[in-house]
């Protein structure tokens, strides 16, 4: 069964049709890239999946059950987590790393305390390759890359099956981006977690995704295995997007 299935998703803001019958899935341990130009509706899809926006038409299934059911939504709140573009605005500046990581844990493991909790915090930091020395720092005492690692650690805290990553690298320097891509691949290899990775960077998609969904003005115009789509794009829009970012052969 496909872990996350989006079916016939349409969304309008007043008279502006933002999504039109969008359909795609994310399987277990799969990395799916969702690409498209600015304004094509990528974040709106993420918000609909995360329950931050309501689709006008369509269904979103989580492990085969509709997210319109409250009990399914509750399960999904733990099973799918999100990481956004700007790590600093995602983190409460008054909190320490310890507080930032404890908050999601308090939701899932409210009784956990003392050395057991501390060991879990250290493990979480270790998974995102940060030192436990950072526990008492505030976001302004961290680099942007470190902040994004804290955001990823927060997202991993409830041990989700799926991370929805909305342009997680855009705020970072190129060298920091490369290290974060390595980190995401490591996490995927060791835990089998799935990603829905939203980006307009085809190079990143080529590096880490298995499947790709190409969005143009709210329509899925192409979907398939990354290698197939990138080497033989069938849709004019995908070809044009690729021409912008990759040198054409010959
Ligand atoms: N709350 C809103 N009210 C009205 N229109 C909105 C709202 N949110 C998004 N839109 C519009 O919906 C369209 C899709 O926006 P969305 O943020 O999903 O695009 P995106 O693909 O994520 O773009 P970007 O790459 O710039 O992040 C845009 O035209 C945007 O202006
Ligand atoms: Mg967006």
Tab-separated table of C-alpha atoms and ligand atoms in Angstrom:
chain	number	residue	atom	x	y	z
A	1	UNK	CA	0.000	0.000	0.000
A	2	UNK	CA	1.296	3.445	-0.886
A	3	UNK	CA	2.109	5.339	2.294
A	4	UNK	CA	0.905	8.730	1.099
A	5	UNK	CA	-1.510	9.011	-1.796
A	6	UNK	CA	-2.769	12.306	-3.190
A	7	UNK	CA	-5.809	11.894	-5.437
A	8	UNK	CA	-7.548	14.505	-7.576
A	9	UNK	CA	-6.433	17.378	-5.366
A	10	UNK	CA	-7.797	20.757	-6.429
A	11	UNK	CA	-7.474	24.043	-4.597
A	12	UNK	CA	-8.709	27.535	-5.361
A	13	UNK	CA	-7.943	30.834	-3.667
A	14	UNK	CA	-10.981	32.966	-4.531
A	15	UNK	CA	-11.090	32.803	-8.349
A	16	UNK	CA	-7.479	31.648	-8.703
A	17	UNK	CA	-7.203	27.918	-9.459
A	18	UNK	CA	-3.932	26.981	-7.732
A	19	UNK	CA	-4.079	23.161	-8.005
A	20	UNK	CA	-5.968	21.105	-10.588
A	21	UNK	CA	-6.554	17.397	-9.952
A	22	UNK	CA	-3.076	16.766	-8.616
A	23	UNK	CA	-2.306	13.071	-8.092
A	24	UNK	CA	0.844	11.280	-6.947
A	25	UNK	CA	2.084	8.978	-4.206
A	26	UNK	CA	5.034	8.467	-1.885
A	27	UNK	CA	5.919	4.883	-1.014
A	28	UNK	CA	7.696	3.475	2.008
A	29	UNK	CA	11.389	4.395	2.019
A	30	UNK	CA	10.923	6.378	-1.142
A	31	UNK	CA	12.357	9.806	-1.957
A	32	UNK	CA	10.061	11.751	-4.254
A	33	UNK	CA	10.994	15.148	-5.661
A	34	UNK	CA	8.238	17.687	-6.278
A	35	UNK	CA	9.525	20.348	-8.668
A	36	UNK	CA	8.061	23.321	-10.467
A	37	UNK	CA	8.568	27.032	-10.873
A	38	UNK	CA	7.776	29.564	-8.195
A	39	UNK	CA	4.012	29.843	-7.800
A	40	UNK	CA	3.296	26.449	-9.374
A	41	UNK	CA	1.601	25.279	-6.168
A	42	UNK	CA	4.250	23.121	-4.474
A	43	UNK	CA	3.860	24.583	-0.984
A	44	UNK	CA	0.082	24.526	-1.327
A	45	UNK	CA	0.281	20.759	-1.896
A	46	UNK	CA	2.481	20.428	1.198
A	47	UNK	CA	0.038	22.498	3.252
A	48	UNK	CA	-2.908	20.388	2.117
A	49	UNK	CA	-1.046	17.184	3.054
A	50	UNK	CA	-0.078	18.642	6.442
A	51	UNK	CA	-3.638	19.782	7.114
A	52	UNK	CA	-2.673	23.474	7.145
A	53	UNK	CA	-4.929	24.109	4.132
A	54	UNK	CA	-8.124	22.377	3.073
A	55	UNK	CA	-8.367	21.061	-0.466
A	56	UNK	CA	-11.601	21.979	-2.255
A	57	UNK	CA	-11.721	18.657	-4.065
A	58	UNK	CA	-9.766	15.447	-3.768
A	59	UNK	CA	-8.529	12.982	-1.211
A	60	UNK	CA	-5.291	12.476	0.645
A	61	UNK	CA	-4.751	8.956	1.962
A	62	UNK	CA	-2.301	8.115	4.731
A	63	UNK	CA	-1.546	4.391	4.824
A	64	UNK	CA	-4.741	3.874	2.833
A	65	UNK	CA	-7.059	5.948	5.040
A	66	UNK	CA	-8.426	9.395	4.330
A	67	UNK	CA	-6.944	12.345	6.183
A	68	UNK	CA	-10.436	13.805	6.372
A	69	UNK	CA	-10.964	11.378	9.313
A	70	UNK	CA	-9.945	12.856	12.632
A	71	UNK	CA	-8.320	9.639	13.937
A	72	UNK	CA	-6.274	9.320	10.745
A	73	UNK	CA	-5.196	12.964	11.039
A	74	UNK	CA	-4.066	12.327	14.598
A	75	UNK	CA	-1.929	9.381	13.497
A	76	UNK	CA	-0.525	11.396	10.604
A	77	UNK	CA	0.421	14.257	12.933
A	78	UNK	CA	3.041	11.955	14.340
A	79	UNK	CA	3.859	9.945	11.216
A	80	UNK	CA	4.529	12.873	8.893
A	81	UNK	CA	6.695	15.817	9.848
A	82	UNK	CA	7.806	18.894	7.947
A	83	UNK	CA	10.932	20.992	7.473
A	84	UNK	CA	10.680	24.414	5.838
A	85	UNK	CA	12.897	26.806	3.960
A	86	UNK	CA	13.906	29.296	6.623
A	87	UNK	CA	15.191	27.457	9.696
A	88	UNK	CA	15.505	30.580	11.863
A	89	UNK	CA	11.866	31.555	11.503
A	90	UNK	CA	10.869	27.958	12.328
A	91	UNK	CA	12.629	28.092	15.711
A	92	UNK	CA	11.499	30.058	18.765
A	93	UNK	CA	14.474	32.417	19.318
A	94	UNK	CA	13.978	32.447	23.104
A	95	UNK	CA	14.360	28.699	23.467
A	96	UNK	CA	17.524	26.668	23.829
A	97	UNK	CA	18.226	23.646	21.641
A	98	UNK	CA	17.283	21.521	24.657
A	99	UNK	CA	13.850	23.180	24.825
A	100	UNK	CA	13.414	23.111	21.051
A	101	UNK	CA	14.018	19.366	20.921
A	102	UNK	CA	12.106	18.627	24.127
A	103	UNK	CA	8.889	20.213	22.899
A	104	UNK	CA	8.038	17.579	20.263
A	105	UNK	CA	9.253	14.815	22.598
A	106	UNK	CA	6.932	16.051	25.377
A	107	UNK	CA	4.029	15.464	22.983
A	108	UNK	CA	4.945	11.860	22.199
A	109	UNK	CA	6.725	10.776	25.374
A	110	UNK	CA	5.354	13.031	28.150
A	111	UNK	CA	6.604	10.817	30.996
A	112	UNK	CA	10.202	10.628	29.824
A	113	UNK	CA	12.603	12.527	32.091
A	114	UNK	CA	16.115	12.737	33.523
A	115	UNK	CA	18.994	10.778	32.067
A	116	UNK	CA	16.763	8.819	29.696
A	117	UNK	CA	15.457	12.047	28.160
A	118	UNK	CA	18.974	13.490	28.062
A	119	UNK	CA	20.243	10.396	26.267
A	120	UNK	CA	17.440	10.759	23.710
A	121	UNK	CA	18.308	14.435	23.144
A	122	UNK	CA	21.945	13.499	22.609
A	123	UNK	CA	20.928	10.728	20.182
A	124	UNK	CA	18.733	13.121	18.228
A	125	UNK	CA	21.570	15.628	17.930
A	126	UNK	CA	23.918	12.836	16.922
A	127	UNK	CA	21.561	11.781	14.112
A	128	UNK	CA	21.845	15.249	12.588
A	129	UNK	CA	25.607	15.331	13.256
A	130	UNK	CA	25.477	18.041	15.925
A	131	UNK	CA	27.330	17.922	19.222
A	132	UNK	CA	25.437	17.634	22.509
A	133	UNK	CA	27.494	20.688	23.572
A	134	UNK	CA	24.907	22.748	21.670
A	135	UNK	CA	22.023	21.850	24.001
A	136	UNK	CA	22.158	25.128	25.912
A	137	UNK	CA	22.577	27.409	22.889
A	138	UNK	CA	19.886	29.607	21.411
A	139	UNK	CA	19.226	29.797	17.643
A	140	UNK	CA	21.159	33.076	17.307
A	141	UNK	CA	24.233	31.245	18.658
A	142	UNK	CA	24.040	28.717	15.803
A	143	UNK	CA	24.831	28.945	12.094
A	144	UNK	CA	21.922	28.736	9.643
A	145	UNK	CA	23.032	25.227	8.691
A	146	UNK	CA	23.080	24.198	12.354
A	147	UNK	CA	19.601	25.717	12.782
A	148	UNK	CA	18.320	23.621	9.872
A	149	UNK	CA	19.844	20.532	11.495
A	150	UNK	CA	17.958	21.390	14.697
A	151	UNK	CA	14.750	21.696	12.617
A	152	UNK	CA	15.435	18.270	11.114
A	153	UNK	CA	16.109	16.832	14.596
A	154	UNK	CA	12.808	18.288	15.819
A	155	UNK	CA	11.047	16.694	12.863
A	156	UNK	CA	12.714	13.338	13.573
A	157	UNK	CA	11.827	13.419	17.290
A	158	UNK	CA	8.494	11.567	16.960
A	159	UNK	CA	10.093	8.989	14.641
A	160	UNK	CA	7.983	9.782	11.589
A	161	UNK	CA	7.656	7.630	8.441
A	162	UNK	CA	7.695	10.665	6.143
A	163	UNK	CA	9.412	14.045	6.086
A	164	UNK	CA	7.942	16.758	3.910
A	165	UNK	CA	10.849	19.032	3.063
A	166	UNK	CA	9.774	22.345	1.492
A	167	UNK	CA	12.878	23.942	-0.049
A	168	UNK	CA	14.988	22.908	2.961
A	169	UNK	CA	18.262	23.965	1.350
A	170	UNK	CA	17.378	27.338	-0.186
A	171	UNK	CA	18.517	29.437	2.765
A	172	UNK	CA	21.918	27.738	2.955
A	173	UNK	CA	25.330	28.213	1.354
A	174	UNK	CA	26.238	25.736	-1.368
A	175	UNK	CA	28.801	23.902	0.784
A	176	UNK	CA	26.299	23.648	3.636
A	177	UNK	CA	23.676	22.401	1.171
A	178	UNK	CA	25.972	19.579	0.084
A	179	UNK	CA	26.530	18.475	3.687
A	180	UNK	CA	22.800	18.555	4.421
A	181	UNK	CA	22.075	16.443	1.342
A	182	UNK	CA	24.586	13.913	2.654
A	183	UNK	CA	22.843	14.002	6.022
A	184	UNK	CA	19.398	13.440	4.470
A	185	UNK	CA	20.747	10.511	2.449
A	186	UNK	CA	22.383	9.023	5.563
A	187	UNK	CA	19.158	9.293	7.543
A	188	UNK	CA	17.293	7.659	4.685
A	189	UNK	CA	19.796	4.819	4.453
A	190	UNK	CA	19.844	4.108	8.177
A	191	UNK	CA	16.136	4.522	8.994
A	192	UNK	CA	14.314	3.964	5.695
A	193	UNK	CA	12.389	7.206	6.196
A	194	UNK	CA	10.574	8.593	3.131
A	195	UNK	CA	10.909	12.143	1.841
A	196	UNK	CA	8.700	14.367	-0.216
A	197	UNK	CA	11.330	16.897	-1.272
A	198	UNK	CA	10.057	20.169	-2.692
A	199	UNK	CA	12.642	22.091	-4.674
A	200	UNK	CA	13.278	23.870	-7.909
A	201	UNK	CA	16.767	22.442	-8.079
A	202	UNK	CA	16.953	19.584	-10.582
A	203	UNK	CA	20.535	18.829	-9.581
A	204	UNK	CA	19.353	18.013	-6.044
A	205	UNK	CA	16.540	15.883	-7.445
A	206	UNK	CA	19.003	14.007	-9.658
A	207	UNK	CA	21.266	13.450	-6.625
A	208	UNK	CA	18.831	12.060	-4.126
A	209	UNK	CA	15.337	11.368	-5.502
A	210	UNK	CA	14.029	8.125	-6.913
A	211	UNK	CA	10.880	9.558	-8.462
A	212	UNK	CA	9.934	13.022	-9.600
A	213	UNK	CA	6.643	14.886	-9.923
A	214	UNK	CA	6.766	17.971	-12.171
A	215	UNK	CA	4.190	20.652	-11.483
A	216	UNK	CA	3.245	23.434	-13.906
A	217	UNK	CA	0.632	25.995	-12.849
A	218	UNK	CA	-0.974	23.543	-10.473
A	219	UNK	CA	-1.025	20.615	-12.913
A	220	UNK	CA	1.156	17.515	-12.707
A	221	UNK	CA	2.648	17.475	-16.204
A	222	UNK	CA	5.142	14.685	-15.756
A	223	UNK	CA	5.919	11.971	-13.241
A	224	UNK	CA	8.186	8.953	-13.253
A	225	UNK	CA	11.585	7.605	-12.291
A	226	UNK	CA	14.100	10.423	-11.970
A	227	UNK	CA	16.544	8.922	-14.445
A	228	UNK	CA	13.828	8.505	-17.088
A	229	UNK	CA	12.346	11.968	-16.661
A	230	UNK	CA	15.673	13.799	-16.539
A	231	UNK	CA	17.192	11.949	-19.487
A	232	UNK	CA	14.038	11.868	-21.643
A	233	UNK	CA	11.644	14.586	-20.504
A	234	UNK	CA	8.466	14.221	-22.552
A	235	UNK	CA	6.743	17.428	-21.587
A	236	UNK	CA	7.800	20.749	-23.074
A	237	UNK	CA	7.644	22.385	-19.657
A	238	UNK	CA	10.061	19.867	-18.111
A	239	UNK	CA	12.374	20.256	-21.098
A	240	UNK	CA	12.332	24.029	-20.656
A	241	UNK	CA	12.966	23.769	-16.895
A	242	UNK	CA	15.875	21.403	-17.515
A	243	UNK	CA	17.372	23.664	-20.200
A	244	UNK	CA	17.521	26.426	-17.606
A	245	UNK	CA	19.526	24.411	-15.111
A	246	UNK	CA	21.502	21.741	-16.934
A	247	UNK	CA	23.824	22.231	-19.890
A	248	UNK	CA	22.358	20.586	-22.988
A	249	UNK	CA	24.440	17.748	-24.450
A	250	UNK	CA	26.301	18.621	-27.667
B	1	LIG	N1	-3.183	32.089	1.201
B	1	LIG	C1	-3.199	32.373	-0.117
B	1	LIG	N2	-4.128	33.198	-0.638
B	1	LIG	C2	-4.183	33.445	-1.969
B	1	LIG	N3	-3.314	32.934	-2.858
B	1	LIG	C3	-2.362	32.121	-2.401
B	1	LIG	C4	-2.241	31.790	-1.018
B	1	LIG	N4	-1.195	30.947	-0.865
B	1	LIG	C5	-0.679	30.762	-2.092
B	1	LIG	N5	-1.371	31.461	-3.020
B	1	LIG	C6	-1.110	31.462	-4.474
B	1	LIG	O1	-1.088	30.123	-4.914
B	1	LIG	C7	-0.109	29.940	-5.912
B	1	LIG	C8	0.794	28.807	-5.503
B	1	LIG	O2	1.542	29.194	-4.361
B	1	LIG	P1	2.591	28.209	-3.672
B	1	LIG	O3	3.112	28.909	-2.483
B	1	LIG	O4	1.947	26.892	-3.471
B	1	LIG	O5	3.694	28.092	-4.818
B	1	LIG	P2	5.141	27.404	-4.750
B	1	LIG	O6	5.215	26.478	-5.924
B	1	LIG	O7	5.383	26.840	-3.413
B	1	LIG	O8	6.124	28.645	-5.044
B	1	LIG	P3	7.614	28.949	-4.464
B	1	LIG	O9	8.537	28.100	-5.291
B	1	LIG	O10	7.796	30.401	-4.734
B	1	LIG	O11	7.627	28.604	-3.015
B	1	LIG	C9	0.587	31.276	-6.074
B	1	LIG	O12	0.043	31.906	-7.182
B	1	LIG	C10	0.254	32.021	-4.808
B	1	LIG	O13	0.210	33.389	-5.030
B	2	LIG	MG1	6.779	27.256	-1.897
